[in-house]
Short mmCIF file of C-alpha atoms in Angstrom, two decimals:
data_model
loop_
_atom_site.label_atom_id
_atom_site.label_comp_id
_atom_site.label_asym_id
_atom_site.label_seq_id
_atom_site.Cartn_x
_atom_site.Cartn_y
_atom_site.Cartn_z
CA UNK A 202 20.34 73.99 23.23
CA UNK A 203 17.09 74.62 21.42
CA UNK A 204 14.02 74.28 23.67
CA UNK A 205 10.71 73.86 22.23
CA UNK A 206 7.43 75.21 23.77
CA UNK A 207 5.88 72.68 26.19
CA UNK A 208 2.90 70.68 25.23
CA UNK A 209 1.14 70.28 28.53
CA UNK A 210 2.89 72.34 31.17
CA UNK A 211 1.13 75.51 32.29
CA UNK A 212 3.30 78.66 33.46
CA UNK A 213 3.47 78.49 37.17
CA UNK A 214 5.24 81.92 37.80
CA UNK A 215 5.62 83.85 34.43
CA UNK A 216 8.75 86.34 34.53
CA UNK A 217 10.51 87.88 31.77
CA UNK A 218 14.01 86.73 31.18
CA UNK A 219 15.18 90.05 32.69
CA UNK A 220 13.40 89.28 36.03
CA UNK A 221 14.71 85.99 36.46
CA UNK A 222 17.05 85.52 39.35
CA UNK A 223 19.86 82.92 40.08
CA UNK A 224 21.81 81.90 42.91
CA UNK A 225 25.28 83.41 43.17
CA UNK A 226 27.49 82.11 40.67
CA UNK A 227 30.63 80.96 42.83
CA UNK A 228 30.06 81.63 46.36
CA UNK A 229 30.80 78.97 48.72
CA UNK A 230 28.88 79.82 51.84
CA UNK A 231 30.41 76.85 53.72
CA UNK A 232 33.57 78.78 54.24
CA UNK A 233 31.89 81.94 56.00
CA UNK A 234 30.25 82.28 59.14
CA UNK A 235 26.68 81.36 58.75
CA UNK A 236 25.48 82.37 62.10
CA UNK A 237 22.09 84.39 61.83
CA UNK A 238 23.60 87.74 63.36
CA UNK A 239 26.39 87.94 60.57
CA UNK A 240 23.65 87.35 57.70
CA UNK A 241 20.86 89.04 56.20
CA UNK A 242 17.53 87.35 55.67
CA UNK A 243 18.47 86.28 51.99
CA UNK A 244 21.81 84.96 52.89
CA UNK A 245 19.97 83.17 55.73
CA UNK A 246 17.66 81.32 53.44
CA UNK A 247 20.95 80.37 51.17
CA UNK A 248 22.82 79.24 53.98
CA UNK A 249 19.91 76.98 55.45
CA UNK A 250 19.23 75.46 51.75
CA UNK A 251 23.42 74.94 51.68
CA UNK A 252 23.38 73.01 54.80
CA UNK A 253 20.19 71.04 54.13
CA UNK A 254 21.81 69.86 50.84
CA UNK A 255 25.03 69.15 52.67
CA UNK A 256 23.39 67.09 55.06
CA UNK A 257 20.97 65.32 52.76
CA UNK A 258 23.97 64.41 50.47
CA UNK A 259 22.28 66.35 47.43
CA UNK A 260 24.09 68.75 45.05
CA UNK A 261 21.87 71.72 43.55
CA UNK A 262 21.85 72.79 40.17
CA UNK A 263 19.96 75.64 38.61
CA UNK A 264 19.77 75.79 34.91
CA UNK A 265 18.60 78.87 32.71
CA UNK A 266 17.29 77.20 29.61
CA UNK A 267 17.61 80.64 27.71
CA UNK A 268 21.10 81.69 28.34
CA UNK A 269 22.25 78.25 28.96
CA UNK A 270 24.12 79.52 31.99
CA UNK A 271 23.89 77.06 35.06
CA UNK A 272 24.84 77.18 38.49
CA UNK A 273 26.51 74.15 40.28
CA UNK A 274 26.42 74.41 44.06
CA UNK A 275 29.91 73.35 45.59
CA UNK A 276 28.15 70.21 47.06
CA UNK A 277 27.42 69.03 43.47
CA UNK A 278 30.75 69.58 42.25
CA UNK A 279 32.26 67.87 45.70
CA UNK A 280 30.15 64.71 44.70
CA UNK A 281 32.49 64.29 41.70
CA UNK A 282 35.59 65.28 43.50
CA UNK A 283 35.91 68.76 42.03
CA UNK A 284 36.47 71.94 43.67
CA UNK A 285 34.34 74.99 42.79
CA UNK A 286 36.71 76.66 40.10
CA UNK A 287 37.03 73.51 38.38
CA UNK A 288 33.81 73.25 36.42
CA UNK A 289 32.49 76.01 34.17
CA UNK A 290 28.77 77.16 34.96
CA UNK A 291 27.40 75.98 31.90
CA UNK A 292 25.11 73.16 30.29
CA UNK A 293 27.86 71.79 28.11
CA UNK A 294 30.41 71.20 31.08
CA UNK A 295 27.62 68.87 32.40
CA UNK A 296 27.28 67.15 29.13
CA UNK A 297 31.26 66.73 28.76
CA UNK A 298 31.10 64.83 32.12
CA UNK A 299 28.16 62.48 31.36
CA UNK A 300 29.15 58.94 29.97
CA UNK A 301 28.95 58.92 26.03
CA UNK A 302 26.59 55.92 26.36
CA UNK A 303 24.12 57.80 28.68
CA UNK A 304 23.97 61.08 27.09
CA UNK A 305 21.29 60.12 24.25
CA UNK A 306 19.28 58.90 26.91
CA UNK A 307 19.43 61.95 29.05
CA UNK A 308 18.86 64.23 26.20
CA UNK A 309 15.60 61.89 25.25
CA UNK A 310 14.17 62.02 28.85
CA UNK A 311 14.72 65.99 28.94
CA UNK A 312 12.94 66.24 25.61
CA UNK A 313 9.99 64.32 26.78
CA UNK A 314 9.81 65.89 29.93
CA UNK A 315 9.60 69.44 28.29
CA UNK A 316 7.14 68.17 25.60
CA UNK A 317 4.98 67.07 28.62
CA UNK A 318 5.18 63.51 28.05
CA UNK A 319 6.28 62.95 31.56
CA UNK A 320 5.62 64.54 34.98
CA UNK A 321 9.20 65.07 35.89
CA UNK A 322 12.77 64.97 34.87
CA UNK A 323 14.46 62.12 36.45
CA UNK A 324 17.21 59.80 35.17
CA UNK A 325 20.12 57.72 36.33
CA UNK A 326 23.43 58.41 34.44
CA UNK A 327 27.07 57.94 35.11
CA UNK A 328 29.38 61.02 35.20
CA UNK A 329 33.32 61.48 35.29
CA UNK A 330 34.77 62.20 38.50
CA UNK A 331 37.88 64.17 39.05
CA UNK A 332 39.82 60.69 39.95
CA UNK A 333 38.81 59.42 36.53
CA UNK A 334 36.20 56.82 37.49
CA UNK A 335 32.47 56.73 36.41
CA UNK A 336 29.97 57.23 39.26
CA UNK A 337 26.26 56.59 39.17
CA UNK A 338 24.16 59.77 39.86
CA UNK A 339 20.58 60.33 40.03
CA UNK A 340 19.36 63.62 38.56
CA UNK A 341 15.99 65.00 38.97
CA UNK A 342 14.67 68.37 37.94
CA UNK A 343 11.51 70.53 37.14
CA UNK A 344 10.95 73.70 35.50
CA UNK A 345 9.56 76.27 37.85
CA UNK A 346 9.56 79.34 35.41
CA UNK A 347 7.96 80.17 32.28
CA UNK A 348 7.77 83.27 30.24
CA UNK A 349 4.58 85.08 29.03
CA UNK A 350 4.69 82.82 26.05
CA UNK A 351 4.53 79.82 28.12
CA UNK A 352 8.19 78.59 27.07
CA UNK A 353 10.30 77.16 30.01
CA UNK A 354 12.89 79.58 31.18
CA UNK A 355 14.43 78.23 34.37
CA UNK A 356 14.78 74.62 35.76
CA UNK A 357 16.18 73.48 39.01
CA UNK A 358 17.05 70.09 40.02
CA UNK A 359 19.38 68.07 42.29
CA UNK A 360 22.08 65.47 41.83
CA UNK A 361 22.51 62.62 44.32
CA UNK A 362 25.35 60.19 44.75
CA UNK A 363 23.81 56.61 44.16
CA UNK A 364 26.99 54.67 43.00
CA UNK A 365 27.19 52.32 46.26
CA UNK A 366 23.50 51.60 45.96
CA UNK A 367 23.96 50.99 42.11
CA UNK A 368 26.88 48.60 43.15
CA UNK A 369 24.70 46.89 45.52
CA UNK A 370 21.73 46.61 43.08
CA UNK A 371 24.37 45.44 40.45
CA UNK A 372 25.55 42.80 43.00
CA UNK A 373 22.34 41.82 44.01
CA UNK A 374 21.39 41.47 40.32
CA UNK A 375 24.52 39.43 39.39
CA UNK A 376 23.73 37.41 42.66
CA UNK A 377 20.17 37.03 41.55
CA UNK A 378 21.20 35.86 37.99
CA UNK A 379 23.76 33.51 39.50
CA UNK A 380 21.12 32.22 41.66
CA UNK A 381 18.69 31.90 38.70
CA UNK A 382 21.35 29.97 36.71
CA UNK A 383 22.28 27.67 39.39
CA UNK A 384 18.68 27.01 39.94
CA UNK A 385 18.12 26.31 36.22
CA UNK A 386 21.06 24.26 36.24
CA UNK A 387 19.87 22.22 39.25
CA UNK A 388 16.39 22.02 37.77
CA UNK A 389 17.94 20.61 34.35
CA UNK A 390 20.27 18.29 36.37
CA UNK A 391 17.27 16.90 38.08
CA UNK A 392 15.14 16.74 35.11
CA UNK A 393 17.97 14.65 33.70
CA UNK A 394 18.27 12.64 36.56
CA UNK A 395 14.56 12.21 36.65
CA UNK A 396 14.25 11.32 33.01
CA UNK A 397 17.40 8.88 33.12
CA UNK A 398 15.63 7.29 36.46
CA UNK A 399 12.55 6.64 34.53
CA UNK A 400 14.51 5.29 31.48
CA UNK A 401 16.35 3.01 33.94
CA UNK A 402 12.99 1.85 35.44
CA UNK A 403 11.63 1.30 32.30
CA UNK A 404 14.89 -0.59 30.97
CA UNK A 405 14.72 -2.43 34.22
CA UNK A 406 10.99 -3.43 33.92
CA UNK A 407 11.92 -4.63 30.51
CA UNK A 408 14.90 -6.56 31.41
CA UNK A 409 12.81 -8.09 34.38
CA UNK A 410 9.86 -8.92 31.66
CA UNK A 411 12.64 -10.38 29.25
CA UNK A 412 14.17 -12.34 32.08
CA UNK A 413 10.83 -13.63 33.49
CA UNK A 414 9.63 -14.54 29.89
CA UNK A 415 13.25 -16.43 29.23
CA UNK A 416 12.75 -18.17 32.51
CA UNK A 417 9.20 -18.92 31.85
CA UNK A 418 10.13 -20.25 28.31
CA UNK A 419 13.04 -22.08 29.86
CA UNK A 420 10.69 -23.75 32.19
CA UNK A 421 8.03 -24.71 29.83
CA UNK A 422 10.76 -26.31 27.50
CA UNK A 423 12.18 -28.09 30.43
CA UNK A 424 8.92 -29.13 31.61
CA UNK A 425 7.82 -30.06 28.28
CA UNK A 426 10.74 -32.39 27.89
CA UNK A 427 10.38 -33.62 31.39
CA UNK A 428 6.71 -34.30 30.45
CA UNK A 429 7.83 -35.97 27.26
CA UNK A 430 10.30 -38.25 29.04
CA UNK A 431 7.75 -39.11 31.71
CA UNK A 432 5.32 -39.94 29.39
CA UNK A 433 7.46 -42.38 27.60
CA UNK A 434 8.49 -43.80 30.75
CA UNK A 435 4.71 -44.38 31.62
CA UNK A 436 3.77 -45.44 28.38
CA UNK A 437 5.53 -48.47 28.41
CA UNK A 438 4.52 -50.22 31.52
CA UNK A 439 1.18 -49.03 30.88
CA UNK A 440 1.04 -50.38 27.42
CA UNK A 441 2.29 -53.80 28.76
CA UNK A 442 -0.35 -53.81 31.37
CA UNK A 443 -3.14 -52.81 29.04
CA UNK A 444 -2.02 -55.48 26.47
CA UNK A 445 -1.84 -58.10 29.20
CA UNK A 446 -5.22 -57.47 30.90
CA UNK A 447 -7.15 -58.74 28.04
CA UNK A 448 -5.86 -62.16 28.08
CA UNK A 449 -5.65 -62.01 31.93
CA UNK A 450 -9.52 -61.55 31.65
CA UNK A 451 -9.66 -64.55 29.36
CA UNK A 452 -7.71 -66.82 31.92
CA UNK A 453 -9.97 -65.72 34.76
CA UNK A 454 -13.00 -66.40 32.79
CA UNK A 455 -11.76 -69.80 31.85
CA UNK A 456 -10.71 -70.43 35.30
CA UNK A 457 -14.09 -69.38 36.77
CA UNK A 458 -15.79 -71.65 34.26
CA UNK A 459 -13.57 -74.81 35.41
CA UNK A 460 -14.59 -73.95 39.05
CA UNK A 461 -18.35 -74.16 38.05
CA UNK A 462 -17.61 -77.41 36.15
CA UNK A 463 -16.02 -78.76 39.24
CA UNK A 464 -19.06 -77.53 41.74
CA UNK A 465 -21.39 -79.12 39.07
CA UNK A 466 -20.15 -82.53 39.03
CA UNK A 467 -18.49 -82.66 42.36
CA UNK A 468 -21.10 -81.01 44.38
CA UNK A 469 -19.58 -82.45 47.48
CA UNK A 470 -15.96 -81.29 48.26
CA UNK A 471 -13.51 -82.47 50.65
CA UNK A 472 -13.67 -81.19 54.18
CA UNK A 473 -10.38 -79.05 53.54
CA UNK A 474 -12.21 -77.60 50.48
CA UNK A 475 -15.18 -77.16 52.27
CA UNK A 476 -13.35 -75.24 54.95
CA UNK A 477 -11.99 -72.96 52.69
CA UNK A 478 -15.31 -72.34 51.02
CA UNK A 479 -16.90 -71.25 54.25
CA UNK A 480 -14.33 -68.35 54.66
CA UNK A 481 -14.80 -67.42 50.93
CA UNK A 482 -17.88 -65.95 49.23
CA UNK A 483 -17.13 -67.74 46.20
CA UNK A 484 -20.01 -66.38 44.03
CA UNK A 485 -19.20 -62.76 44.99
CA UNK A 486 -15.38 -63.54 44.09
CA UNK A 487 -16.39 -64.79 40.74
CA UNK A 488 -18.60 -61.73 39.88
CA UNK A 489 -16.36 -59.26 41.30
CA UNK A 490 -13.04 -60.47 39.84
CA UNK A 491 -14.15 -59.86 36.47
CA UNK A 492 -15.25 -56.40 37.21
CA UNK A 493 -11.86 -55.74 38.74
CA UNK A 494 -10.37 -56.84 35.51
CA UNK A 495 -12.39 -54.78 33.32
CA UNK A 496 -11.82 -51.59 35.68
CA UNK A 497 -8.25 -52.16 35.24
CA UNK A 498 -8.59 -52.24 31.67
CA UNK A 499 -10.63 -49.13 31.57
CA UNK A 500 -8.04 -47.32 33.91
CA UNK A 501 -4.99 -48.39 31.78
CA UNK A 502 -7.11 -46.98 28.66
CA UNK A 503 -7.67 -43.69 30.53
CA UNK A 504 -3.59 -43.56 31.40
CA UNK A 505 -2.94 -44.30 27.99
CA UNK A 506 -5.07 -41.26 26.72
CA UNK A 507 -3.49 -38.85 29.48
CA UNK A 508 0.02 -39.94 28.12
CA UNK A 509 -1.00 -39.42 24.60
CA UNK A 510 -2.23 -36.02 25.69
CA UNK A 511 0.90 -35.01 27.38
CA UNK A 512 3.02 -36.40 24.47
CA UNK A 513 0.95 -34.26 22.28
CA UNK A 514 1.07 -31.02 24.46
CA UNK A 515 4.60 -31.23 25.10
CA UNK A 516 5.36 -31.86 21.00
CA UNK A 517 9.10 -30.45 20.49
CA UNK A 518 9.04 -28.37 17.58
CA UNK A 519 12.81 -27.83 17.33
CA UNK A 520 12.04 -24.54 15.79
CA UNK A 521 10.41 -25.76 13.01
CA UNK A 522 6.64 -25.20 11.77
CA UNK A 523 4.29 -28.15 11.24
CA UNK A 524 1.01 -28.77 9.84
CA UNK A 525 -1.35 -29.95 12.65
CA UNK A 526 -4.93 -30.44 13.56
CA UNK A 527 -5.61 -27.79 16.04
CA UNK A 528 -8.66 -29.92 17.36
CA UNK A 529 -6.34 -32.37 18.37
CA UNK A 530 -4.43 -29.79 20.33
CA UNK A 531 -7.60 -28.80 22.10
CA UNK A 532 -8.55 -32.53 23.08
CA UNK A 533 -4.98 -32.94 24.61
CA UNK A 534 -5.13 -29.74 26.58
CA UNK A 535 -8.76 -30.81 27.81
CA UNK A 536 -7.78 -34.27 29.03
CA UNK A 537 -4.88 -32.71 30.90
CA UNK A 538 -7.32 -30.17 32.35
CA UNK A 539 -10.01 -32.97 33.14
CA UNK A 540 -9.33 -32.91 36.88
CA UNK A 541 -10.24 -29.47 37.02
CA UNK A 542 -13.42 -29.86 34.89
CA UNK A 543 -14.89 -32.59 36.55
CA UNK A 544 -17.26 -32.29 39.55
CA UNK A 545 -16.10 -32.03 42.99
CA UNK A 546 -17.63 -32.00 46.39
CA UNK A 547 -17.93 -28.22 46.80
CA UNK A 548 -18.75 -27.41 43.24
CA UNK A 549 -20.35 -28.49 40.12
CA UNK A 550 -18.98 -29.96 36.90
CA UNK A 551 -17.80 -27.53 34.41
CA UNK A 552 -19.28 -28.23 31.00
CA UNK A 553 -17.15 -27.80 27.94
CA UNK A 554 -19.27 -27.46 24.58
CA UNK A 555 -17.11 -27.92 21.59
CA UNK A 556 -18.51 -26.59 17.93
CA UNK A 557 -15.53 -27.71 16.00
CA UNK A 558 -15.64 -26.51 12.33
CA UNK A 559 -14.00 -28.34 9.30
CA UNK A 560 -10.43 -26.90 9.52
CA UNK A 561 -7.56 -27.84 7.26
CA UNK A 562 -4.34 -28.79 8.64
CA UNK A 563 -2.61 -25.41 10.16
CA UNK A 564 1.07 -24.66 9.61
CA UNK A 565 2.14 -23.49 12.98
CA UNK A 566 4.05 -24.02 16.20
CA UNK A 567 1.97 -26.81 17.75
CA UNK A 568 3.55 -26.71 21.25
CA UNK A 569 3.27 -22.97 21.66
CA UNK A 570 -0.31 -23.13 20.45
CA UNK A 571 -1.00 -25.70 22.80
CA UNK A 572 0.45 -23.65 25.59
CA UNK A 573 -1.67 -20.74 24.23
CA UNK A 574 -4.93 -23.01 24.77
CA UNK A 575 -3.83 -24.16 28.26
CA UNK A 576 -3.42 -20.62 29.38
CA UNK A 577 -6.73 -19.27 28.17
CA UNK A 578 -8.66 -22.27 29.38
CA UNK A 579 -7.00 -22.05 32.87
CA UNK A 580 -8.12 -18.54 33.26
CA UNK A 581 -11.50 -19.44 32.00
CA UNK A 582 -11.71 -22.38 34.77
CA UNK A 583 -10.39 -19.66 37.32
CA UNK A 584 -12.92 -17.30 36.30
CA UNK A 585 -15.88 -19.68 36.67
CA UNK A 586 -14.55 -21.23 40.05
CA UNK A 587 -14.62 -17.58 41.47
CA UNK A 588 -17.95 -17.41 40.11
CA UNK A 589 -19.17 -20.44 41.86
CA UNK A 590 -17.78 -19.45 45.06
CA UNK A 591 -20.60 -16.84 45.50
CA UNK A 592 -23.43 -18.60 43.40
CA UNK A 593 -24.33 -22.05 44.06
CA UNK A 594 -26.87 -22.08 41.58
CA UNK A 595 -24.60 -21.19 38.78
CA UNK A 596 -24.09 -23.74 36.01
CA UNK A 597 -20.67 -23.02 34.57
CA UNK A 598 -19.85 -23.44 30.70
CA UNK A 599 -16.79 -23.16 28.43
CA UNK A 600 -17.66 -23.00 24.71
CA UNK A 601 -14.93 -23.75 22.04
CA UNK A 602 -15.87 -22.46 18.52
CA UNK A 603 -13.54 -22.88 15.59
CA UNK A 604 -14.37 -21.91 12.00
CA UNK A 605 -12.75 -21.04 8.65
CA UNK A 606 -13.71 -17.38 6.95
CA UNK A 607 -12.66 -15.55 4.06
CA UNK A 608 -9.44 -13.38 4.13
CA UNK A 609 -11.21 -10.07 3.62
CA UNK A 610 -13.34 -10.90 6.84
CA UNK A 611 -11.86 -9.93 10.16
CA UNK A 612 -13.61 -10.96 13.44
CA UNK A 613 -10.80 -9.47 15.25
CA UNK A 614 -10.75 -5.43 15.33
CA UNK A 615 -7.65 -4.26 17.15
CA UNK A 616 -6.15 -2.15 14.46
CA UNK A 617 -2.87 -4.28 13.79
CA UNK A 618 -1.90 -4.08 10.54
CA UNK A 619 -2.34 -7.46 8.54
CA UNK A 620 0.94 -8.70 6.60
CA UNK A 621 0.17 -8.80 2.76
CA UNK A 622 -1.90 -11.86 1.86
CA UNK A 623 0.31 -12.46 -1.12
CA UNK A 624 3.32 -12.98 1.42
CA UNK A 625 1.21 -15.23 3.50
CA UNK A 626 -0.23 -17.65 0.60
CA UNK A 627 -3.87 -19.09 1.10
CA UNK A 628 -6.23 -16.21 1.60
CA UNK A 629 -8.37 -17.78 4.45
CA UNK A 630 -8.16 -17.24 8.06
CA UNK A 631 -8.94 -19.51 11.20
CA UNK A 632 -11.13 -18.10 14.01
CA UNK A 633 -10.96 -19.55 17.52
CA UNK A 634 -13.57 -18.44 20.17
CA UNK A 635 -12.95 -19.67 23.76
CA UNK A 636 -16.00 -18.12 25.92
CA UNK A 637 -16.56 -18.73 29.68
CA UNK A 638 -19.83 -17.55 31.27
CA UNK A 639 -18.02 -16.38 34.25
CA UNK A 640 -18.42 -12.97 35.97
CA UNK A 641 -16.51 -10.86 33.01
CA UNK A 642 -13.89 -8.36 33.31
CA UNK A 643 -14.31 -4.63 34.12
CA UNK A 644 -13.30 -2.49 31.28
CA UNK A 645 -10.48 -0.64 33.01
CA UNK A 646 -8.72 -4.03 34.06
CA UNK A 647 -9.60 -5.43 30.34
CA UNK A 648 -7.35 -2.79 29.05
CA UNK A 649 -4.32 -4.27 30.83
CA UNK A 650 -4.79 -8.07 30.59
CA UNK A 651 -2.05 -8.37 27.73
CA UNK A 652 0.32 -6.46 29.85
CA UNK A 653 3.52 -8.37 31.13
CA UNK A 654 2.98 -8.95 35.05
CA UNK A 655 -0.54 -7.85 35.28
CA UNK A 656 -2.74 -10.21 37.09
CA UNK A 657 -5.78 -9.82 39.36
CA UNK A 658 -5.25 -13.26 41.14
CA UNK A 659 -3.89 -13.79 44.52
CA UNK A 660 0.26 -13.28 45.16
CA UNK A 661 1.87 -16.61 44.13
CA UNK A 662 -0.98 -18.20 42.18
CA UNK A 663 0.01 -16.16 39.04
CA UNK A 664 2.86 -14.11 37.38
CA UNK A 665 0.85 -12.21 34.83
CA UNK A 666 2.77 -13.81 32.11
CA UNK A 667 0.17 -16.19 30.69
CA UNK A 668 -1.69 -13.92 28.29
CA UNK A 669 1.20 -11.80 27.60
CA UNK A 670 3.18 -14.67 26.25
CA UNK A 671 0.02 -15.94 24.57
CA UNK A 672 -0.48 -12.62 22.74
CA UNK A 673 3.35 -12.77 21.65
CA UNK A 674 2.96 -16.20 20.33
CA UNK A 675 -0.12 -15.48 18.52
CA UNK A 676 0.89 -12.02 17.07
CA UNK A 677 4.80 -12.26 16.60
CA UNK A 678 5.34 -15.59 15.94
CA UNK A 679 2.01 -16.69 13.84
CA UNK A 680 1.00 -13.16 12.56
CA UNK A 681 -2.21 -13.53 14.14
CA UNK A 682 -4.36 -11.51 16.37
CA UNK A 683 -5.74 -11.85 19.91
CA UNK A 684 -8.57 -9.99 21.39
CA UNK A 685 -10.78 -10.07 24.47
CA UNK A 686 -14.29 -9.45 24.47
CA UNK A 687 -15.89 -9.28 27.88
CA UNK A 688 -19.19 -7.95 29.51
CA UNK A 689 -19.50 -7.74 33.18
CA UNK A 690 -22.04 -10.16 34.58
CA UNK A 691 -22.06 -12.12 31.33
CA UNK A 692 -18.73 -13.62 30.60
CA UNK A 693 -15.46 -13.22 28.67
CA UNK A 694 -14.44 -14.36 25.30
CA UNK A 695 -10.81 -14.40 23.83
CA UNK A 696 -10.68 -14.70 19.98
CA UNK A 697 -7.99 -15.94 18.12
CA UNK A 698 -7.42 -15.08 14.46
CA UNK A 699 -4.66 -16.90 12.36
CA UNK A 700 -3.78 -17.64 8.71
CA UNK A 701 -4.19 -21.21 7.59
CA UNK A 702 -0.52 -20.73 6.04
CA UNK A 703 1.96 -18.70 7.99
CA UNK A 704 5.45 -17.68 6.86
CA UNK A 705 8.37 -18.43 9.27
CA UNK A 706 8.89 -15.84 11.92
CA UNK A 707 12.50 -15.21 10.58
CA UNK A 708 11.12 -14.50 7.12
CA UNK A 709 8.30 -12.17 8.31
CA UNK A 710 11.35 -9.97 10.44
CA UNK A 711 13.57 -9.97 7.22
CA UNK A 712 10.60 -8.52 4.95
CA UNK A 713 9.37 -6.06 7.78
CA UNK A 714 9.74 -2.27 6.97
CA UNK A 715 11.00 -1.55 10.38
#
């Protein structure tokens, strides 16, 4: 083969080609008596080298790059299973035994070495054995003789059988790849299991929420029906009592008048009557009896108001929207909550300040809106009671404000898209503000108050569904908005924004783009 002048190597021991010495071409020193007395100095050196190669398992080659003549020692040939005379001593015989796929790589490495690109010639290759199998060989070599022009002349190197090491490395590589594949598959399976587990947890939470909501709605429906039935049952006897108290009071006044006339015209009663009068304070009875009747009359009127409030609160919508006065709904809820608003021995009265604007009749689901008002006001009362526990000088207040604004004004900014006003009818909105001067809500809690099952109240006092259901009623069923504004230490405000005319929920779903 043609060898170019090296780029970086310098001559280590320049000799002429004629001076170059090579090993005996085909002498098998292993078959002779190698004792020192039978060998001269040169032969002793060669014998020692041969023994060292045999012990180390290396095969020696010596290549003359000018003549292409190569010496392969017997150990080199025996590594491949050949006898001494079965391989010609030239470079071509070497290339004929190399695997065709490895030959271009060997030539490239040799070229790079002779050009000075790499410090040593070393390459792993496959060579054909006498048995017809391919064996992995590690060949290493180095130029140690140059001519006077600096061109490589002689190159020496070794072969080493690495077939077993290569097999082990291949097996380890396959095992490593298999292990990597198994780890990847296991990781993929774990990721899938984790993802499915998360999906199942999410689905389970949604199912729990849906179940709780359905149960809550069912309870509210049953409670509403029960309240309506009980209100009707109470209303009949209370109406009878209330209706009869007025004539009873008139009769009592008449009877007392007659007694007074008897006392005037018959000042000296009979002994029996006189005995009874001694045990009876007639003057007190006359005064207190009328007071009792008027108190009973006031109490019956109060009961009638509560019954009316219960009937109004538990109005059965039957899936139909109605035009109602929202202020009447507020009044009904406040009457029902009166027992929580009035003064108690351990706390002051919670004052409710109403600034109602002039609202038109609003088309809505009145029973569900009353439920929203009840939830918000109950939360406000809870917040005020909590603050009163720690501040006895605190004056609790609840402010309820209603007004109508133009359609282009939006006082609730929660980034929820409005349905086209052309589909909603009149271009007016109702704004309802319910404010309490409690201790307020922390910002990180405020972000979660509309989430299902989220609550800051003690276990058993709340299920965390009130505001979540309220938001669903306002947003989904009335296409409105519900927002919370709160500042720590100053109070909390819930703002409801609704249209004065709302399409039916089914129609909204039908025309929705999703």
